[in-house]
Amino acid sequence: MARAPIRPLIVQKGTQVFLERGYSGSAVQDITAAAEVPKGSFYNHFESKEAFGAEVLQEFFADLQRTISMTLEATGVPPLRRLQNYFAAIIEILDGQDYVYGCLIGNFSVELSPLSDVVRTELLRIFEQWVKPFQKCIIEGQETGAIRGDLAPDLLADFLLASWQGAIMRMKIERNRGPLDQFLTVVFDALLTPSKNEIS
Amino acid sequence: MARAPIRPLIVQKGTQVFLERGYSGSAVQDITAAAEVPKGSFYNHFESKEAFGAEVLQEFFADLQRTISMTLEATGVPPLRRLQNYFAAIIEILDGQDYVYGCLIGNFSVELSPLSDVVRTELLRIFEQWVKPFQKCIIEGQETGAIRGDLAPDLLADFLLASWQGAIMRMKIERNRGPLDQFLTVVFDALLTPSKNEIS
């Protein structure tokens, strides 16, 4: 049986190890052991653990972009529904991990921002792209009157993304979807809703 | 000159080391070196690094409770203003660290929830207490009509606290107060405001 190519295998296993143990809590040997490759092969493929961390992050975001494109960027779906579909898709992923590990982008933001300029630069780049499909949904929702019109779309998009990360953080402590549901209730039943005044 | 008692000194230096390097990124030796005490003395005072982590967290929250009592629990100050004073006091602390390190409670939530039941239990206990003064401000604000009345106070308090942690997470990537100001704008100019309908 043909073996999977080593490099993507190490990235895939590394993602799981980083999710489970954090960046500093994962030794290169933990990652090569999970991938069942010799420890020495790691440095044939990656310059350093830090460069590997940045690459794992890029891959994680590339995966997430598939979810984004199927939800936030779906054609023919109303903007509020697209936002709801995105959060529902992420909850499905988090549910599959029993709400234990959270989001690698959020985890690395907290753990590595003070420690690695390489990873922090990658995180800045990711958030810059991540926020755009949210902005587009919000702009469209404001045009159709489905979303309150008195907050700038970029402000609202940044707030949603940051608050969602905060909800995931709290989820990791609670180990249930309660904080995610609280986010959805406040955002969709209250924050985004146009005021009566605005509708009339 | 009398030396400071060793135990609180190790806790104090450990807090700073954990903020700078994270939990897994900090060796016991880093902590004893920062406290300028022999490495062996650590285990005279603490059972394990994990038990030490939980104690550092308790101490961090005890400090935070002083800020809470001066802001959220201040007497004779209107409830919305008390909430604003709390966030302003935290921003002052974060500004003193150039927006690099964030909040130890949030950092440990993300890094240690999957790794340590001891720390996660402590985090559950902390959030249960932390949310209460927020709930009280919100209840009072709803009674006086300063805060929208259509969301349950415990829901709104949990959401505020989680969103604020999300804003601090984003702050760590940006290394400026931008995400904190975005939180304040959305929360105080929009989310908490009673609708025109509700006022009339």
Short mmCIF file of C-alpha atoms in Angstrom, two decimals:
data_model
loop_
_atom_site.label_atom_id
_atom_site.label_comp_id
_atom_site.label_asym_id
_atom_site.label_seq_id
_atom_site.Cartn_x
_atom_site.Cartn_y
_atom_site.Cartn_z
CA MET A 1 0.00 0.00 0.00
CA ALA A 2 1.37 3.40 -0.95
CA ARG A 3 2.18 5.60 2.05
CA ALA A 4 0.77 9.12 2.26
CA PRO A 5 3.31 11.81 1.31
CA ILE A 6 5.20 12.75 4.45
CA ARG A 7 4.94 16.54 4.45
CA PRO A 8 1.11 16.91 4.42
CA LEU A 9 0.92 13.99 6.86
CA ILE A 10 3.14 15.78 9.37
CA VAL A 11 1.07 18.97 8.93
CA GLN A 12 -2.19 17.07 9.47
CA LYS A 13 -0.99 15.24 12.58
CA GLY A 14 0.72 18.39 13.85
CA THR A 15 -2.61 20.25 13.71
CA GLN A 16 -4.20 17.66 15.98
CA VAL A 17 -1.25 17.59 18.39
CA PHE A 18 -1.20 21.41 18.61
CA LEU A 19 -4.96 21.44 19.25
CA GLU A 20 -4.61 18.89 22.03
CA ARG A 21 -1.45 20.09 23.77
CA GLY A 22 -0.90 23.68 22.62
CA TYR A 23 2.21 24.87 20.83
CA SER A 24 4.72 24.94 23.68
CA GLY A 25 3.22 21.75 25.10
CA SER A 26 3.99 19.86 21.87
CA ALA A 27 7.53 18.66 21.25
CA VAL A 28 8.63 17.95 17.67
CA GLN A 29 8.90 14.33 18.80
CA ASP A 30 5.19 14.28 19.77
CA ILE A 31 4.36 15.38 16.23
CA THR A 32 6.62 12.91 14.44
CA ALA A 33 5.37 10.14 16.75
CA ALA A 34 1.74 11.00 15.87
CA ALA A 35 2.66 10.95 12.17
CA GLU A 36 4.67 7.73 12.66
CA VAL A 37 7.72 9.16 10.92
CA PRO A 38 11.32 9.34 12.16
CA LYS A 39 12.05 12.43 14.26
CA GLY A 40 14.87 13.41 11.89
CA SER A 41 12.48 13.65 8.94
CA PHE A 42 10.80 16.69 10.50
CA TYR A 43 13.77 18.93 9.82
CA ASN A 44 14.09 17.59 6.27
CA HIS A 45 10.71 19.15 5.60
CA PHE A 46 10.50 22.14 7.94
CA GLU A 47 13.06 24.76 8.87
CA SER A 48 11.99 25.02 12.50
CA LYS A 49 9.11 24.29 14.85
CA GLU A 50 8.11 27.95 14.51
CA ALA A 51 8.00 27.81 10.68
CA PHE A 52 6.02 24.56 11.00
CA GLY A 53 3.57 26.26 13.36
CA ALA A 54 2.98 29.02 10.81
CA GLU A 55 2.43 26.45 8.06
CA VAL A 56 -0.03 24.43 10.18
CA LEU A 57 -1.91 27.67 10.80
CA GLN A 58 -2.04 28.45 7.04
CA GLU A 59 -3.39 24.95 6.35
CA PHE A 60 -5.97 25.29 9.13
CA PHE A 61 -7.20 28.56 7.64
CA ALA A 62 -7.25 27.04 4.13
CA ASP A 63 -9.60 24.34 5.50
CA LEU A 64 -11.70 26.99 7.19
CA GLN A 65 -11.97 28.87 3.90
CA ARG A 66 -13.82 25.87 2.44
CA THR A 67 -16.39 26.25 5.23
CA ILE A 68 -16.50 30.00 4.62
CA SER A 69 -17.11 29.53 0.92
CA MET A 70 -19.95 27.03 1.53
CA THR A 71 -21.67 29.26 4.09
CA LEU A 72 -20.77 32.97 4.16
CA GLU A 73 -20.16 33.06 0.42
CA ALA A 74 -23.04 30.82 -0.70
CA THR A 75 -25.05 32.34 -3.54
CA GLY A 76 -28.82 32.72 -3.35
CA VAL A 77 -28.93 32.56 0.48
CA PRO A 78 -30.02 35.66 2.47
CA PRO A 79 -27.12 37.30 4.36
CA LEU A 80 -28.39 36.68 7.91
CA ARG A 81 -28.93 33.02 7.05
CA ARG A 82 -25.39 32.80 5.62
CA LEU A 83 -23.97 34.11 8.91
CA GLN A 84 -26.08 31.60 10.86
CA ASN A 85 -24.97 28.78 8.56
CA TYR A 86 -21.33 29.65 9.17
CA PHE A 87 -21.65 29.49 12.95
CA ALA A 88 -23.70 26.28 12.70
CA ALA A 89 -20.98 24.67 10.57
CA ILE A 90 -18.29 25.62 13.09
CA ILE A 91 -20.42 24.31 15.98
CA GLU A 92 -20.66 20.99 14.14
CA ILE A 93 -16.86 20.81 13.99
CA LEU A 94 -16.48 21.79 17.66
CA ASP A 95 -19.16 19.25 18.63
CA GLY A 96 -17.12 16.56 16.85
CA GLN A 97 -14.32 17.36 19.33
CA ASP A 98 -16.66 17.35 22.35
CA TYR A 99 -16.04 21.11 22.74
CA VAL A 100 -12.55 20.43 24.16
CA TYR A 101 -10.00 21.89 21.74
CA GLY A 102 -11.45 25.06 20.26
CA CYS A 103 -10.06 26.87 17.24
CA LEU A 104 -6.37 26.64 16.37
CA ILE A 105 -6.36 30.27 15.19
CA GLY A 106 -7.73 31.43 18.55
CA ASN A 107 -5.43 29.11 20.49
CA PHE A 108 -2.34 30.34 18.65
CA SER A 109 -3.50 33.98 18.97
CA VAL A 110 -3.50 33.66 22.73
CA GLU A 111 -0.45 31.45 23.18
CA LEU A 112 1.91 32.64 20.46
CA SER A 113 1.21 36.34 19.87
CA PRO A 114 3.68 37.34 22.61
CA LEU A 115 6.21 34.63 21.65
CA SER A 116 6.51 34.45 17.88
CA ASP A 117 6.58 37.30 15.39
CA VAL A 118 6.43 34.76 12.55
CA VAL A 119 3.13 33.32 13.83
CA ARG A 120 1.74 36.72 14.84
CA THR A 121 2.36 38.06 11.33
CA GLU A 122 0.52 35.04 9.92
CA LEU A 123 -2.36 35.66 12.35
CA LEU A 124 -2.61 39.30 11.24
CA ARG A 125 -2.81 38.14 7.63
CA ILE A 126 -5.46 35.51 8.46
CA PHE A 127 -7.75 37.90 10.36
CA GLU A 128 -7.49 40.45 7.56
CA GLN A 129 -8.88 37.86 5.13
CA TRP A 130 -11.25 36.18 7.58
CA VAL A 131 -13.17 39.34 8.33
CA LYS A 132 -13.96 40.16 4.67
CA PRO A 133 -16.76 37.64 3.99
CA PHE A 134 -18.36 38.76 7.28
CA GLN A 135 -18.21 42.38 6.11
CA LYS A 136 -19.84 41.44 2.80
CA CYS A 137 -22.72 39.63 4.54
CA ILE A 138 -23.23 42.60 6.84
CA ILE A 139 -23.17 45.15 4.01
CA GLU A 140 -25.72 43.10 2.07
CA GLY A 141 -27.88 42.62 5.19
CA GLN A 142 -27.82 46.34 5.88
CA GLU A 143 -28.82 47.09 2.27
CA THR A 144 -31.83 44.75 2.49
CA GLY A 145 -32.74 46.00 5.97
CA ALA A 146 -32.19 42.61 7.61
CA ILE A 147 -29.28 43.93 9.72
CA ARG A 148 -29.23 47.15 11.76
CA GLY A 149 -27.79 50.00 9.75
CA ASP A 150 -26.28 52.19 12.47
CA LEU A 151 -22.95 50.35 12.90
CA ALA A 152 -20.13 50.31 10.31
CA PRO A 153 -19.85 46.88 8.63
CA ASP A 154 -16.13 46.54 9.35
CA LEU A 155 -16.67 47.38 13.03
CA LEU A 156 -19.52 44.87 13.30
CA ALA A 157 -17.55 42.18 11.44
CA ASP A 158 -14.51 42.60 13.71
CA PHE A 159 -16.76 42.52 16.78
CA LEU A 160 -18.56 39.35 15.65
CA LEU A 161 -15.34 37.50 14.94
CA ALA A 162 -13.69 38.55 18.22
CA SER A 163 -16.82 37.79 20.27
CA TRP A 164 -17.16 34.39 18.61
CA GLN A 165 -13.57 33.61 19.60
CA GLY A 166 -14.42 34.69 23.14
CA ALA A 167 -17.42 32.34 23.12
CA ILE A 168 -15.17 29.48 21.97
CA MET A 169 -12.73 30.31 24.78
CA ARG A 170 -15.52 30.07 27.34
CA MET A 171 -16.75 26.86 25.67
CA LYS A 172 -13.36 25.29 26.35
CA ILE A 173 -13.84 25.86 30.08
CA GLU A 174 -17.47 24.69 30.14
CA ARG A 175 -16.95 21.84 27.66
CA ASN A 176 -20.41 22.34 26.19
CA ARG A 177 -22.05 24.48 23.52
CA GLY A 178 -23.76 26.76 26.05
CA PRO A 179 -21.49 29.78 25.44
CA LEU A 180 -21.85 29.34 21.65
CA ASP A 181 -25.65 29.34 21.96
CA GLN A 182 -25.47 32.44 24.17
CA PHE A 183 -23.47 34.15 21.42
CA LEU A 184 -26.06 33.19 18.79
CA THR A 185 -28.97 34.41 20.93
CA VAL A 186 -27.46 37.79 21.72
CA VAL A 187 -26.16 38.37 18.18
CA PHE A 188 -29.16 37.18 16.15
CA ASP A 189 -32.03 38.02 18.52
CA ALA A 190 -30.70 41.38 19.63
CA LEU A 191 -27.45 42.87 18.32
CA LEU A 192 -27.99 42.55 14.55
CA THR A 193 -31.74 43.23 14.62
CA PRO A 194 -32.83 46.61 13.22
CA SER A 195 -34.65 48.69 15.83
CA LYS A 196 -38.41 49.19 15.38
CA ASN A 197 -37.58 52.81 14.73
CA GLU A 198 -35.21 51.90 11.92
CA ILE A 199 -37.71 49.61 10.19
CA SER A 200 -40.55 52.11 10.14
CA MET B 1 17.50 44.28 54.52
CA ALA B 2 14.73 41.76 55.14
CA ARG B 3 13.95 39.53 52.15
CA ALA B 4 10.36 39.19 50.95
CA PRO B 5 8.72 35.92 52.06
CA ILE B 6 9.49 33.31 49.43
CA ARG B 7 6.04 31.86 48.71
CA PRO B 8 4.23 35.08 47.63
CA LEU B 9 7.40 36.13 45.78
CA ILE B 10 7.34 32.95 43.69
CA VAL B 11 3.62 33.44 43.00
CA GLN B 12 4.19 37.05 41.94
CA LYS B 13 7.10 36.27 39.63
CA GLY B 14 5.32 33.16 38.34
CA THR B 15 2.37 35.30 37.25
CA GLN B 16 4.65 37.46 35.13
CA VAL B 17 6.52 34.47 33.65
CA PHE B 18 3.22 32.71 32.80
CA LEU B 19 1.90 35.90 31.17
CA GLU B 20 5.05 36.25 29.08
CA ARG B 21 5.67 32.63 28.06
CA GLY B 22 2.43 30.76 28.69
CA TYR B 23 2.08 27.79 31.04
CA SER B 24 3.77 25.06 28.98
CA GLY B 25 6.39 27.53 27.78
CA SER B 26 7.47 28.25 31.37
CA ALA B 27 9.75 25.79 33.13
CA VAL B 28 9.82 25.76 36.94
CA GLN B 29 13.42 26.90 36.57
CA ASP B 30 12.29 30.03 34.65
CA ILE B 31 10.04 30.87 37.59
CA THR B 32 12.61 30.28 40.32
CA ALA B 33 15.19 32.21 38.28
CA ALA B 34 12.78 35.17 37.98
CA ALA B 35 12.19 35.00 41.75
CA GLU B 36 15.92 34.60 42.37
CA VAL B 37 15.38 31.58 44.62
CA PRO B 38 16.95 28.10 44.39
CA LYS B 39 15.07 25.75 42.06
CA GLY B 40 14.67 23.23 44.89
CA SER B 41 12.72 25.74 47.01
CA PHE B 42 9.80 25.62 44.54
CA TYR B 43 8.81 22.12 45.61
CA ASN B 44 9.14 23.06 49.28
CA HIS B 45 6.26 25.46 48.73
CA PHE B 46 4.20 23.91 45.93
CA GLU B 47 3.15 20.34 45.30
CA SER B 48 3.49 20.56 41.53
CA LYS B 49 3.65 23.02 38.65
CA GLU B 50 -0.06 22.34 38.07
CA ALA B 51 -1.02 23.15 41.68
CA PHE B 52 1.16 26.27 41.41
CA GLY B 53 -0.64 27.28 38.20
CA ALA B 54 -4.00 27.03 39.99
CA GLU B 55 -2.69 29.12 42.89
CA VAL B 56 -1.28 31.80 40.57
CA LEU B 57 -4.71 31.93 38.92
CA GLN B 58 -6.45 32.36 42.30
CA GLU B 59 -4.07 35.18 43.19
CA PHE B 60 -4.62 36.84 39.79
CA PHE B 61 -8.39 36.75 40.33
CA ALA B 62 -8.01 38.06 43.89
CA ASP B 63 -6.18 41.07 42.41
CA LEU B 64 -8.87 41.47 39.79
CA GLN B 65 -11.52 41.46 42.52
CA ARG B 66 -9.98 44.63 43.91
CA THR B 67 -10.55 46.27 40.50
CA ILE B 68 -14.08 44.82 40.41
CA SER B 69 -14.88 46.20 43.83
CA MET B 70 -13.60 49.68 42.90
CA THR B 71 -15.55 49.80 39.63
CA LEU B 72 -18.46 47.36 39.17
CA GLU B 73 -19.31 47.42 42.86
CA ALA B 74 -18.77 51.13 43.53
CA THR B 75 -21.65 52.72 45.40
CA GLY B 76 -23.41 55.83 44.12
CA VAL B 77 -22.28 55.35 40.52
CA PRO B 78 -24.89 54.62 37.81
CA PRO B 79 -24.69 51.00 36.52
CA LEU B 80 -23.67 51.79 32.91
CA ARG B 81 -20.89 54.01 34.23
CA ARG B 82 -19.71 51.23 36.56
CA LEU B 83 -19.43 48.84 33.62
CA GLN B 84 -17.50 51.47 31.63
CA ASN B 85 -15.21 52.14 34.58
CA TYR B 86 -14.40 48.44 34.85
CA PHE B 87 -13.36 48.13 31.21
CA ALA B 88 -11.40 51.40 31.44
CA ALA B 89 -9.50 50.09 34.47
CA ILE B 90 -8.61 46.86 32.64
CA ILE B 91 -7.49 48.80 29.56
CA GLU B 92 -5.18 50.82 31.81
CA ILE B 93 -3.58 47.56 33.02
CA LEU B 94 -3.28 46.16 29.47
CA ASP B 95 -1.83 49.46 28.26
CA GLY B 96 0.84 49.16 30.97
CA GLN B 97 1.92 45.92 29.24
CA ASP B 98 1.83 47.47 25.75
CA TYR B 99 -1.14 45.20 24.91
CA VAL B 100 1.19 42.19 24.61
CA TYR B 101 0.25 39.71 27.34
CA GLY B 102 -3.52 39.85 27.81
CA CYS B 103 -5.40 38.36 30.75
CA LEU B 104 -4.00 35.35 32.61
CA ILE B 105 -7.51 33.95 33.10
CA GLY B 106 -8.18 34.06 29.35
CA ASN B 107 -4.71 32.73 28.54
CA PHE B 108 -5.09 29.78 30.91
CA SER B 109 -8.65 29.14 29.66
CA VAL B 110 -7.36 28.63 26.14
CA GLU B 111 -4.11 26.85 26.92
CA LEU B 112 -5.00 24.71 29.94
CA SER B 113 -8.70 23.81 29.68
CA PRO B 114 -7.86 20.72 27.59
CA LEU B 115 -4.76 19.85 29.63
CA SER B 116 -5.50 20.32 33.32
CA ASP B 117 -8.66 19.43 35.22
CA VAL B 118 -7.25 21.17 38.29
CA VAL B 119 -6.90 24.48 36.44
CA ARG B 120 -10.16 24.04 34.52
CA THR B 121 -12.06 23.51 37.79
CA GLU B 122 -10.49 26.70 39.14
CA LEU B 123 -11.49 28.55 35.94
CA LEU B 124 -15.11 27.37 36.30
CA ARG B 125 -15.12 28.67 39.87
CA ILE B 126 -13.62 32.01 38.81
CA PHE B 127 -16.09 32.66 35.98
CA GLU B 128 -19.01 31.79 38.27
CA GLN B 129 -17.90 34.57 40.64
CA TRP B 130 -16.68 36.97 37.97
CA VAL B 131 -20.00 37.14 36.20
CA LYS B 132 -22.02 38.11 39.29
CA PRO B 133 -21.08 41.79 39.62
CA PHE B 134 -21.78 42.15 35.87
CA GLN B 135 -25.24 40.63 36.40
CA LYS B 136 -25.93 43.04 39.25
CA CYS B 137 -24.98 46.08 37.13
CA ILE B 138 -27.18 44.83 34.31
CA ILE B 139 -30.18 44.14 36.57
CA GLU B 140 -29.88 47.61 38.06
CA GLY B 141 -29.46 49.18 34.61
CA GLN B 142 -32.52 47.38 33.34
CA GLU B 143 -34.54 48.56 36.35
CA THR B 144 -33.59 52.18 35.74
CA GLY B 145 -34.12 51.83 31.97
CA ALA B 146 -30.46 52.58 31.14
CA ILE B 147 -29.93 49.06 29.70
CA ARG B 148 -32.19 47.24 27.24
CA GLY B 149 -34.68 45.05 29.03
CA ASP B 150 -35.29 42.28 26.49
CA LEU B 151 -32.27 40.10 27.32
CA ALA B 152 -31.83 38.10 30.53
CA PRO B 153 -29.16 39.65 32.80
CA ASP B 154 -27.23 36.39 33.18
CA LEU B 155 -27.17 35.88 29.40
CA LEU B 156 -26.00 39.43 28.80
CA ALA B 157 -23.36 39.20 31.57
CA ASP B 158 -21.93 35.95 30.16
CA PHE B 159 -21.91 37.45 26.66
CA LEU B 160 -20.13 40.63 27.80
CA LEU B 161 -17.45 38.72 29.66
CA ALA B 162 -16.84 36.25 26.80
CA SER B 163 -16.82 38.99 24.15
CA TRP B 164 -14.41 41.05 26.21
CA GLN B 165 -12.05 38.06 26.39
CA GLY B 166 -12.39 37.73 22.61
CA ALA B 167 -11.48 41.41 22.22
CA ILE B 168 -8.40 40.89 24.41
CA MET B 169 -7.42 37.88 22.29
CA ARG B 170 -7.60 40.01 19.15
CA MET B 171 -5.70 42.79 20.94
CA LYS B 172 -2.81 40.39 21.49
CA ILE B 173 -2.48 39.91 17.73
CA GLU B 174 -2.85 43.61 16.89
CA ARG B 175 -0.82 44.84 19.89
CA ASN B 176 -2.99 47.91 20.23
CA ARG B 177 -6.23 48.89 21.94
CA GLY B 178 -8.22 48.94 18.69
CA PRO B 179 -10.18 45.73 19.38
CA LEU B 180 -10.94 46.89 22.94
CA ASP B 181 -12.33 50.18 21.62
CA GLN B 182 -14.40 48.29 19.05
CA PHE B 183 -15.88 46.24 21.90
CA LEU B 184 -16.74 49.41 23.84
CA THR B 185 -18.36 51.07 20.82
CA VAL B 186 -20.56 48.10 19.90
CA VAL B 187 -21.51 47.33 23.50
CA PHE B 188 -22.17 50.84 24.81
CA ASP B 189 -23.38 52.59 21.64
CA ALA B 190 -25.55 49.73 20.38
CA LEU B 191 -25.96 46.45 22.25
CA LEU B 192 -26.89 47.70 25.72
CA THR B 193 -28.94 50.69 24.52
CA PRO B 194 -32.71 50.39 24.97
CA SER B 195 -34.58 50.63 21.65
CA LYS B 196 -36.57 53.83 21.03
CA ASN B 197 -39.62 51.61 21.19
CA GLU B 198 -38.68 50.39 24.65
CA ILE B 199 -38.10 53.87 26.02
CA SER B 200 -41.43 55.26 24.85
#
